[in-house]
XYZ file of C-alpha atoms in Angstrom:
306
model
C 125.713 64.827 61.633
C 129.420 66.149 62.123
C 128.825 66.986 65.524
C 127.104 62.768 65.963
C 129.861 61.728 68.155
C 128.746 58.120 69.032
C 125.082 56.298 67.113
C 123.435 53.258 66.696
C 121.250 52.824 63.938
C 118.956 50.444 63.667
C 121.432 47.753 65.795
C 120.927 43.976 67.243
C 122.565 41.938 68.576
C 122.408 38.525 69.501
C 123.522 35.574 70.608
C 123.061 31.471 69.438
C 122.577 29.232 71.735
C 121.244 25.735 73.039
C 121.259 22.224 70.710
C 119.364 23.551 67.081
C 121.730 27.620 67.906
C 118.634 29.500 68.424
C 119.335 33.449 68.428
C 118.882 35.159 71.997
C 118.457 38.630 71.155
C 120.390 40.405 73.614
C 119.595 44.243 72.018
C 116.850 44.357 69.750
C 117.364 47.684 67.009
C 118.526 50.318 68.749
C 118.289 54.445 67.613
C 120.666 56.576 69.853
C 122.608 59.323 69.263
C 124.686 60.978 70.865
C 126.219 64.653 70.546
C 130.111 65.582 70.718
C 130.181 67.447 74.005
C 127.671 66.155 75.807
C 127.117 62.952 78.301
C 124.666 59.643 78.195
C 123.502 58.353 80.971
C 122.310 54.622 81.225
C 120.419 53.367 83.141
C 118.337 50.339 83.677
C 117.958 45.980 85.671
C 120.347 43.460 85.749
C 120.949 42.399 82.222
C 119.145 44.161 80.222
C 121.372 45.725 77.926
C 123.746 48.276 78.919
C 126.690 47.192 78.942
C 126.396 45.459 75.981
C 125.886 49.269 74.210
C 128.976 49.292 75.744
C 130.613 46.686 74.726
C 129.588 46.959 70.771
C 130.603 51.529 71.130
C 134.119 50.472 71.970
C 133.824 47.525 69.374
C 134.792 45.016 71.008
C 131.206 43.129 70.187
C 130.391 43.111 66.431
C 126.032 43.689 65.883
C 124.547 41.586 64.641
C 122.654 43.999 62.233
C 122.508 47.781 61.691
C 125.568 49.165 62.089
C 127.744 51.700 65.322
C 129.676 54.770 65.046
C 132.160 57.021 66.367
C 132.569 60.156 64.467
C 131.060 58.994 60.916
C 133.461 56.156 61.493
C 132.200 52.353 62.671
C 133.412 51.105 65.607
C 134.551 48.026 64.486
C 137.242 49.348 62.546
C 140.330 50.090 64.817
C 140.628 53.655 63.373
C 137.635 54.750 64.644
C 139.544 53.777 68.607
C 141.896 56.368 68.361
C 140.482 58.503 69.630
C 138.958 56.576 72.311
C 138.620 55.380 76.302
C 137.566 53.184 77.672
C 137.401 51.506 81.708
C 134.941 48.389 81.251
C 132.826 47.398 85.168
C 135.043 44.493 85.737
C 138.709 46.031 84.190
C 141.345 42.644 84.211
C 144.717 44.081 85.654
C 147.576 42.598 85.962
C 148.593 41.488 89.239
C 152.443 40.994 89.185
C 152.409 44.471 87.003
C 153.603 48.313 88.962
C 151.465 51.448 88.752
C 153.196 53.390 85.576
C 153.910 49.952 83.707
C 150.596 48.320 83.770
C 150.020 52.872 82.254
C 152.856 52.860 80.325
C 152.490 49.617 78.281
C 147.889 50.341 78.032
C 149.959 54.505 76.998
C 152.253 53.234 73.971
C 149.253 49.998 73.056
C 145.936 52.826 72.336
C 148.954 55.253 70.456
C 150.603 57.471 73.038
C 154.020 58.653 71.404
C 156.949 56.696 73.801
C 158.489 60.079 74.630
C 155.059 61.696 75.579
C 153.935 58.465 76.823
C 156.203 58.542 81.346
C 154.131 62.657 81.367
C 150.780 61.442 80.365
C 151.452 59.000 82.565
C 151.866 61.423 85.754
C 149.103 63.735 83.869
C 146.782 60.357 84.552
C 147.808 59.515 88.147
C 147.593 63.486 89.722
C 144.297 63.914 88.035
C 143.246 60.278 90.428
C 145.793 61.201 93.810
C 147.714 58.366 92.409
C 150.704 59.387 91.823
C 152.213 57.623 95.678
C 151.334 55.153 94.417
C 152.825 54.389 91.016
C 156.270 51.733 91.897
C 153.150 49.326 93.292
C 151.874 46.280 92.346
C 148.367 46.206 91.023
C 147.651 42.757 93.831
C 148.492 45.540 96.833
C 146.096 48.333 95.318
C 141.929 48.801 97.205
C 138.885 48.036 94.808
C 138.980 52.424 94.685
C 142.064 52.310 94.183
C 141.833 49.583 90.892
C 138.609 52.235 89.718
C 140.638 54.649 90.138
C 143.562 53.412 87.820
C 141.229 51.845 85.543
C 140.287 56.065 85.601
C 143.540 56.588 83.943
C 144.409 54.257 81.673
C 140.982 55.334 79.798
C 142.546 58.698 79.856
C 146.016 57.770 78.902
C 145.334 59.263 75.324
C 143.135 61.630 75.695
C 140.280 60.422 74.079
C 137.680 62.575 72.483
C 134.795 60.055 74.084
C 134.620 58.343 76.824
C 132.188 55.397 77.707
C 132.564 54.240 80.927
C 130.772 51.103 82.529
C 130.004 51.496 86.377
C 132.083 53.757 87.202
C 131.682 54.001 91.036
C 131.050 50.941 91.534
C 134.094 51.130 94.576
C 134.694 53.851 95.303
C 134.081 55.609 99.126
C 131.681 59.010 98.689
C 134.910 60.912 99.606
C 135.546 59.272 95.866
C 133.168 59.032 93.999
C 132.652 62.955 94.371
C 136.102 63.617 93.157
C 134.689 60.979 90.117
C 131.916 63.150 88.836
C 134.434 65.857 89.415
C 136.705 64.440 87.029
C 134.227 63.738 84.870
C 132.044 67.003 85.007
C 135.528 68.785 84.119
C 136.558 66.347 81.283
C 132.615 67.465 79.854
C 133.433 70.382 80.603
C 136.826 70.598 77.900
C 134.618 69.053 75.589
C 134.702 65.309 76.280
C 131.249 63.335 74.766
C 130.608 60.651 77.640
C 128.382 57.745 77.898
C 127.729 55.857 81.442
C 125.975 52.823 82.621
C 124.311 53.020 86.578
C 122.682 51.809 88.463
C 122.778 55.728 90.727
C 120.364 57.621 89.752
C 122.001 60.974 92.140
C 124.764 60.331 89.270
C 122.825 59.584 86.471
C 121.666 63.095 87.305
C 124.002 64.947 88.219
C 126.066 63.675 84.903
C 123.629 62.986 81.611
C 122.204 65.119 79.545
C 119.870 62.892 78.561
C 118.637 59.389 80.074
C 118.728 56.720 77.909
C 116.018 53.710 80.425
C 117.172 50.083 78.741
C 115.180 46.664 78.927
C 115.330 43.581 77.883
C 117.570 44.871 75.258
C 115.246 47.683 73.379
C 115.550 51.281 74.276
C 112.264 51.980 76.579
C 112.740 55.949 77.363
C 115.377 58.462 75.869
C 114.629 62.520 76.537
C 116.715 64.839 79.120
C 115.663 65.042 83.047
C 113.362 67.958 82.468
C 111.792 66.558 79.868
C 110.700 63.431 81.683
C 110.086 65.621 85.072
C 108.098 67.364 83.236
C 106.027 65.238 81.099
C 105.295 63.693 84.265
C 105.123 66.774 86.544
C 101.360 65.932 89.243
C 100.383 69.404 90.790
C 99.506 69.972 94.689
C 97.376 71.511 96.452
C 96.170 72.791 100.354
C 92.900 74.341 101.317
C 91.349 74.638 105.427
C 88.200 73.220 103.831
C 86.089 70.062 105.457
C 83.127 70.539 103.107
C 85.564 70.740 99.554
C 87.274 68.075 100.404
C 84.695 66.026 100.945
C 84.119 67.419 97.244
C 86.617 66.251 96.029
C 86.315 62.873 97.555
C 83.292 62.781 95.495
C 83.677 64.413 91.973
C 87.732 63.720 91.579
C 88.610 60.569 90.567
C 92.104 59.204 91.128
C 93.542 62.070 93.423
C 96.378 61.449 96.924
C 93.989 63.706 99.258
C 95.143 63.852 102.645
C 94.413 66.037 106.358
C 98.064 67.430 107.588
C 98.513 67.232 111.920
C 97.325 71.501 111.456
C 93.962 70.353 109.715
C 94.496 71.451 106.857
C 94.034 69.570 103.157
C 97.575 68.289 100.865
C 95.986 67.009 97.184
C 97.707 66.035 94.039
C 96.782 65.225 90.980
C 97.276 64.792 87.953
C 98.831 67.097 85.144
C 94.842 65.809 83.561
C 92.514 66.800 87.011
C 93.855 70.937 86.895
C 91.506 72.106 85.364
C 88.607 70.137 87.022
C 89.834 71.749 90.454
C 89.938 74.394 89.356
C 86.080 75.091 88.356
C 85.762 72.694 91.230
C 86.990 75.643 93.538
C 84.964 77.868 91.263
C 81.887 76.670 91.617
C 82.723 76.036 95.148
C 83.516 79.237 96.464
C 86.778 77.903 98.198
C 90.292 79.435 98.843
C 93.242 78.076 97.669
C 96.232 78.657 100.081
C 98.972 76.567 98.186
C 98.651 75.024 94.301
C 102.073 74.047 93.238
C 103.739 71.823 90.801
C 105.292 68.384 91.986
C 108.139 66.308 90.037
C 108.313 63.698 89.946
C 111.767 61.437 91.625
C 113.418 60.022 88.704
C 112.671 56.095 90.674
C 109.244 56.465 90.590
C 109.000 58.166 87.129
C 111.430 54.944 86.042
C 108.973 52.746 87.629
C 104.966 53.892 87.665
C 105.997 54.030 83.542
C 107.765 51.520 82.793
C 107.890 48.250 84.998
């Protein structure tokens, strides 16, 4: 297990509410591991438990059951967090501090040696292109600039593991692209990244694997290509009206449409492929095109998980 950066082992988290203090589970029996140098994307509806997973990972809260480990040590131990950087969804900044003062303070708290504080501040500000805002008070910064400053503080201790909760919230299109490029650069250097997002394109562009969370439970986990192959459909194009009539009669649950050029388009599940070709041979039909169709991530979650 030396190659595992973060691991949730049968992890559960609950709160007690009401007069009788009934348990309300926020996270149920989560088993999940993230290899070093990879990126895990957390996706799911609001209130699914994604933020709780991240808070458990960085040790802000303690699991009610099971465990969470960072490089083999409990994430709740201060020692395990030395290699971790964290950007929360709703980060708190000290509005009357200047940006460089805030970064210096957080750098010291995260264990950056005194003689390296200034150079680290300069490094992270250059990375997020906020060097010209170093002497500005945090209350002056825009939402997007504050988000970039948040990434800067998360990188002050040169972490090997990075937790990001909705990291691109509030960024304009240019900085959404730059932010992703920064994260891809960090991953290429061996940094492990765990992040949540509602933006499917961000998940696709950054993640090695995806964990879909709903109602506090892990509903699906795997590589994007595994999901697409598992849920692959096929399409075929042909011109025979009589063959179209045969397909309507013989094959259930297919999508069959006539195009403006009078050709027919059929879309079918993988399970229908063999039956389709049996009918092609039996009716001596000519097929102009036959190719796979990969389901989009939104459609996969909508059709299979909701």
